[in-house]
Every structure is written in structure tokens, then in C-alpha cells.
């Protein structure tokens, strides 16, 4: 079976297995981020009063891609260990396992995206032509997340504590991206942190298109693409190096 076909088959298998036996089935892929969105909206717009117009839409533009990113990495970290039965097969390409985690969460993201568009329409913020920019933004995030997934999954076999370390790293990354605050709220001297953070650039791109109804900053996205390709290459090289020792560690 070709690598692409295997990736697709295992992604569908993962999606079916995740919701098998659940009464609401695939609806959970929408309900989970929706509940989180409601809680964050109440806390930050009603209690803390962050002062961002249509905050629920602003938050959705950052929270959904963040959920895709963070959940994919969390699942990918243990994907090789959990797929030990596959990995021990001589001709099985182990790198498909972390990539399945990324694509599975991408499907969840794409299923939730129409709700954001509906919310934007209700609030009078229909994106228009800039909506086409979502395609390159999603592709860049796929490359970036896949590279990191290869990285953490390869190290996750050797270092079992990585899952706990990653959860803390993700917590820091959450606050380093403009998800619950606007970039304008960041002191001028610290905005460079957002500009050099590919995840912050990508989330800013979603917000530009879906919230501000504007084209994203193509130069920043170009830089994010460059970094994403480098991260993917580094992740692939590390995975290939570590893969030789998987059989002994699993």
C-alpha cells in the first residue's frame, strides 16, 4: 500500500475508533471546542472584560487552530509507543503514526470551521475574498505541526516523561500566541515575540481573515512557511535517526 493511501486509511481508522460507542459520535468533535469557547468567552469578555469587540469570534479564530495544534502534538507524542504492533513490522513506515495524529485533528478543525464562518456571518463579519487565504494558512500549519509531531513522537519513545514536559510547554505557548488577547495589547518592545513565533503568525492569519475580514500579512506567512519547512525537515531527519532503535525500546 502506498504511503499516502496508508496515511488516509489509518486516519479514517483513528476517527472511527475515537468515537465508536459514543452516543453523540462525531458531534463531539464540534461540541468539545464549542464548550471551551463558551467558557473562555464568559471568563474573558464578561468577567475580565478584555475589551475586544465580538470577542467570541476573535477567540474562536485562535482557539480552534490552537486545539488542532496542541491536541495533535499531545497525541503524537505517544503515537509510536501505542502503535508498537505496527512499528515492529519490517515494512511499516513508522512516521505515518504521528502524521495520522495531525491529520485526524485537522479533520476536527475543518469540521468546526463552518461554525466560525456562521458566527462571523451572524456578527456581520463575512470574510469575503480574503477567505481564500485560509488554504495556504491551513497548509502551512499542517507542515509546521507535522514537523513538530515527528520530533516529539521520535523522542517520546526514548523519553517517557516527554508527555508531561510537553503539557507544560504547550501551556507557555498558549500564552505566547494572541488567542485571548489582541497583538495591540502587547507592549511594543515585546511584539517581536509574536513576529518570530510561527504559531502566533498563523493564528494572526486566521484572525485577519475571519475576524478582521482582511488579507493576512503575506511576508509574515512566508517566514512562517520557511520555518515550517525547516522544522518538518529537522523532524523527519530526527525521526529517521531514532527509528532504527524503536524495536529495542518498544
Short mmCIF file of C-alpha atoms in Angstrom, two decimals:
data_model
loop_
_atom_site.label_atom_id
_atom_site.label_comp_id
_atom_site.label_asym_id
_atom_site.label_seq_id
_atom_site.Cartn_x
_atom_site.Cartn_y
_atom_site.Cartn_z
CA UNK A 1 0.00 0.00 0.00
CA UNK A 2 1.33 3.44 -0.94
CA UNK A 3 2.33 5.78 1.90
CA UNK A 4 -0.43 8.26 1.07
CA UNK A 5 -3.09 5.55 0.98
CA UNK A 6 -1.86 4.10 4.28
CA UNK A 7 -1.95 7.55 5.86
CA UNK A 8 -5.53 8.06 4.72
CA UNK A 9 -6.69 4.59 5.83
CA UNK A 10 -5.16 4.95 9.30
CA UNK A 11 -6.59 8.46 9.70
CA UNK A 12 -10.09 7.18 8.96
CA UNK A 13 -9.48 4.25 11.31
CA UNK A 14 -8.43 6.64 14.07
CA UNK A 15 -11.50 8.82 13.59
CA UNK A 16 -13.85 5.83 13.68
CA UNK A 17 -12.15 4.31 16.74
CA UNK A 18 -12.20 7.60 18.64
CA UNK A 19 -15.99 7.93 18.54
CA UNK A 20 -17.08 4.29 18.34
CA UNK A 21 -19.65 3.56 21.04
CA UNK A 22 -20.27 7.23 21.83
CA UNK A 23 -23.90 8.32 21.67
CA UNK A 24 -23.12 11.66 20.03
CA UNK A 25 -20.43 10.20 17.77
CA UNK A 26 -18.62 12.72 15.59
CA UNK A 27 -20.64 15.55 17.12
CA UNK A 28 -18.09 15.51 19.97
CA UNK A 29 -15.52 16.95 17.55
CA UNK A 30 -17.67 20.09 17.46
CA UNK A 31 -19.06 20.02 20.99
CA UNK A 32 -15.72 19.91 22.81
CA UNK A 33 -14.22 23.09 21.31
CA UNK A 34 -17.65 24.74 21.44
CA UNK A 35 -17.93 24.22 25.21
CA UNK A 36 -14.39 25.50 25.70
CA UNK A 37 -15.21 28.53 23.58
CA UNK A 38 -18.26 29.34 25.72
CA UNK A 39 -16.27 29.09 28.96
CA UNK A 40 -13.42 31.28 27.71
CA UNK A 41 -15.86 33.83 26.31
CA UNK A 42 -17.70 34.15 29.62
CA UNK A 43 -14.47 34.48 31.60
CA UNK A 44 -12.61 36.92 29.37
CA UNK A 45 -15.43 39.05 27.98
CA UNK A 46 -17.84 39.14 30.92
CA UNK A 47 -15.66 38.74 34.00
CA UNK A 48 -12.22 40.02 32.96
CA UNK A 49 -13.57 42.31 30.22
CA UNK A 50 -10.65 42.23 27.78
CA UNK A 51 -12.30 44.91 25.64
CA UNK A 52 -12.20 43.19 22.24
CA UNK A 53 -15.27 43.67 20.03
CA UNK A 54 -17.10 40.44 19.16
CA UNK A 55 -14.70 38.60 21.44
CA UNK A 56 -16.36 35.23 20.88
CA UNK A 57 -15.40 35.35 17.18
CA UNK A 58 -11.91 36.65 17.92
CA UNK A 59 -11.41 33.82 20.39
CA UNK A 60 -12.76 31.17 18.03
CA UNK A 61 -10.28 32.23 15.34
CA UNK A 62 -7.40 31.41 17.66
CA UNK A 63 -8.80 28.67 19.85
CA UNK A 64 -9.75 26.24 17.07
CA UNK A 65 -6.34 26.18 15.33
CA UNK A 66 -4.70 26.04 18.76
CA UNK A 67 -6.81 23.00 19.68
CA UNK A 68 -5.75 21.31 16.44
CA UNK A 69 -2.08 22.11 17.14
CA UNK A 70 -1.94 21.20 20.84
CA UNK A 71 -4.06 18.05 20.64
CA UNK A 72 -2.14 16.75 17.62
CA UNK A 73 1.19 17.12 19.43
CA UNK A 74 -0.16 15.58 22.63
CA UNK A 75 -1.46 12.55 20.75
CA UNK A 76 1.61 12.29 18.51
CA UNK A 77 3.99 12.11 21.48
CA UNK A 78 2.83 8.61 22.40
CA UNK A 79 1.73 7.52 18.94
CA UNK A 80 4.76 5.34 18.17
CA UNK A 81 4.60 3.56 21.53
CA UNK A 82 0.87 2.99 21.16
CA UNK A 83 1.40 1.69 17.63
CA UNK A 84 4.18 -0.70 18.65
CA UNK A 85 2.41 -3.57 16.93
CA UNK A 86 2.68 -1.73 13.61
CA UNK A 87 6.22 -0.48 14.19
CA UNK A 88 7.63 -3.99 14.73
CA UNK A 89 6.60 -4.92 11.20
CA UNK A 90 9.58 -4.77 8.89
CA UNK A 91 7.98 -2.79 6.07
CA UNK A 92 5.77 -0.46 8.10
CA UNK A 93 6.66 3.27 7.77
CA UNK A 94 6.52 4.33 11.43
CA UNK A 95 6.45 8.03 10.58
CA UNK A 96 2.86 7.61 9.45
CA UNK A 97 1.70 7.31 13.09
CA UNK A 98 2.41 10.90 14.24
CA UNK A 99 1.16 12.21 10.90
CA UNK A 100 -2.14 10.40 11.48
CA UNK A 101 -2.49 12.36 14.73
CA UNK A 102 -2.02 15.62 12.82
CA UNK A 103 -4.47 14.76 10.04
CA UNK A 104 -7.07 13.41 12.45
CA UNK A 105 -7.08 16.70 14.34
CA UNK A 106 -7.08 18.59 11.04
CA UNK A 107 -10.36 16.86 10.19
CA UNK A 108 -11.81 18.00 13.53
CA UNK A 109 -10.64 21.54 12.78
CA UNK A 110 -12.21 21.54 9.31
CA UNK A 111 -15.48 20.20 10.72
CA UNK A 112 -15.58 23.06 13.24
CA UNK A 113 -14.59 25.76 10.75
CA UNK A 114 -18.10 26.23 9.26
CA UNK A 115 -19.33 27.17 12.74
CA UNK A 116 -16.81 30.01 12.82
CA UNK A 117 -17.99 31.18 9.41
CA UNK A 118 -21.60 31.03 10.60
CA UNK A 119 -20.69 33.02 13.70
CA UNK A 120 -18.89 35.58 11.55
CA UNK A 121 -21.98 35.93 9.36
CA UNK A 122 -24.25 36.40 12.39
CA UNK A 123 -21.95 39.14 13.69
CA UNK A 124 -21.77 40.85 10.30
CA UNK A 125 -18.14 39.95 9.67
CA UNK A 126 -18.41 37.86 6.50
CA UNK A 127 -14.79 37.45 5.27
CA UNK A 128 -15.34 37.83 1.51
CA UNK A 129 -12.40 37.35 -0.86
CA UNK A 130 -9.75 37.03 1.91
CA UNK A 131 -11.39 33.71 2.80
CA UNK A 132 -9.25 32.14 0.06
CA UNK A 133 -6.18 32.85 2.18
CA UNK A 134 -7.28 30.12 4.59
CA UNK A 135 -5.95 27.49 2.18
CA UNK A 136 -2.25 28.47 2.45
CA UNK A 137 -2.62 29.20 6.18
CA UNK A 138 -4.01 25.71 6.85
CA UNK A 139 -1.34 24.12 4.66
CA UNK A 140 1.45 25.95 6.50
CA UNK A 141 0.05 24.90 9.85
CA UNK A 142 -0.16 21.30 8.63
CA UNK A 143 3.53 21.33 7.67
CA UNK A 144 4.58 23.04 10.91
CA UNK A 145 2.53 20.75 13.15
CA UNK A 146 3.65 17.64 11.24
CA UNK A 147 7.31 18.56 11.71
CA UNK A 148 6.87 19.01 15.45
CA UNK A 149 4.79 15.81 15.63
CA UNK A 150 7.64 13.84 14.05
CA UNK A 151 10.02 15.45 16.52
CA UNK A 152 8.07 14.71 19.72
CA UNK A 153 6.96 11.23 18.62
CA UNK A 154 10.53 10.12 17.95
CA UNK A 155 11.75 11.41 21.31
CA UNK A 156 8.63 10.11 23.06
CA UNK A 157 9.79 6.53 22.54
CA UNK A 158 13.05 7.11 24.40
CA UNK A 159 11.88 9.67 26.98
CA UNK A 160 8.62 8.58 28.59
CA UNK A 161 8.35 11.83 30.60
CA UNK A 162 8.10 13.90 27.43
CA UNK A 163 4.29 13.91 27.56
CA UNK A 164 4.39 15.71 30.92
CA UNK A 165 7.05 18.13 29.72
CA UNK A 166 5.08 18.86 26.57
CA UNK A 167 1.92 19.74 28.50
CA UNK A 168 3.85 22.48 30.30
CA UNK A 169 5.48 23.71 27.10
CA UNK A 170 2.07 23.91 25.43
CA UNK A 171 0.76 25.97 28.34
CA UNK A 172 3.53 28.51 27.78
CA UNK A 173 2.96 28.52 24.01
CA UNK A 174 -0.75 29.18 24.56
CA UNK A 175 0.03 32.49 26.22
CA UNK A 176 2.72 33.36 23.68
CA UNK A 177 0.11 33.34 20.90
CA UNK A 178 -2.57 36.05 20.52
CA UNK A 179 -5.51 33.79 21.37
CA UNK A 180 -7.07 35.54 24.37
CA UNK A 181 -5.53 38.95 23.68
CA UNK A 182 -5.02 41.15 20.63
CA UNK A 183 -1.47 41.83 19.38
CA UNK A 184 -2.08 45.53 20.00
CA UNK A 185 -2.28 44.80 23.73
CA UNK A 186 1.31 43.58 23.80
CA UNK A 187 3.91 46.25 24.70
CA UNK A 188 5.71 47.49 21.59
CA UNK A 189 9.05 46.22 22.80
CA UNK A 190 7.73 42.67 23.11
CA UNK A 191 5.81 42.34 19.85
CA UNK A 192 8.83 40.80 18.18
CA UNK A 193 7.98 37.63 20.14
CA UNK A 194 4.78 37.33 18.12
CA UNK A 195 6.53 38.05 14.83
CA UNK A 196 9.11 35.28 15.25
CA UNK A 197 6.61 32.72 16.56
CA UNK A 198 5.19 30.73 13.60
CA UNK A 199 2.15 29.68 15.62
CA UNK A 200 1.39 33.29 16.55
CA UNK A 201 1.74 34.29 12.89
CA UNK A 202 -0.66 31.55 11.79
CA UNK A 203 -3.25 32.42 14.42
CA UNK A 204 -2.89 36.06 13.43
CA UNK A 205 -3.59 34.97 9.86
CA UNK A 206 -6.82 33.25 10.86
CA UNK A 207 -7.85 36.36 12.79
CA UNK A 208 -7.03 38.61 9.83
CA UNK A 209 -9.23 36.57 7.50
CA UNK A 210 -12.13 35.54 9.74
CA UNK A 211 -12.27 38.39 12.25
CA UNK A 212 -10.79 41.47 10.56
CA UNK A 213 -12.01 40.47 7.06
CA UNK A 214 -8.60 41.37 5.67
CA UNK A 215 -5.81 39.64 3.79
CA UNK A 216 -3.10 38.24 6.05
CA UNK A 217 0.45 39.56 6.20
CA UNK A 218 1.98 37.55 3.36
CA UNK A 219 5.54 38.39 4.34
CA UNK A 220 4.98 37.01 7.83
CA UNK A 221 3.30 33.92 6.38
CA UNK A 222 6.23 33.46 4.02
CA UNK A 223 8.58 33.48 7.00
CA UNK A 224 6.27 31.04 8.82
CA UNK A 225 6.34 28.76 5.77
CA UNK A 226 10.14 28.83 5.68
CA UNK A 227 10.37 27.97 9.37
CA UNK A 228 7.71 25.26 8.97
CA UNK A 229 9.61 23.56 6.14
CA UNK A 230 12.82 23.66 8.18
CA UNK A 231 11.01 22.25 11.22
CA UNK A 232 9.49 19.49 9.10
CA UNK A 233 12.87 18.62 7.63
CA UNK A 234 14.53 18.54 11.05
CA UNK A 235 11.69 16.46 12.48
CA UNK A 236 11.88 13.98 9.61
CA UNK A 237 15.67 13.61 9.98
CA UNK A 238 15.43 13.10 13.74
CA UNK A 239 12.63 10.56 13.33
CA UNK A 240 14.63 8.60 10.78
CA UNK A 241 17.65 8.54 13.09
CA UNK A 242 15.66 7.45 16.13
CA UNK A 243 13.55 4.94 14.18
CA UNK A 244 16.43 2.48 13.98
CA UNK A 245 16.26 1.96 17.73
CA UNK A 246 12.47 1.74 18.09
CA UNK A 247 12.37 -2.06 18.06
CA UNK A 248 14.67 -2.26 21.10
CA UNK A 249 12.80 0.40 23.07
CA UNK A 250 9.23 -0.76 22.42
#
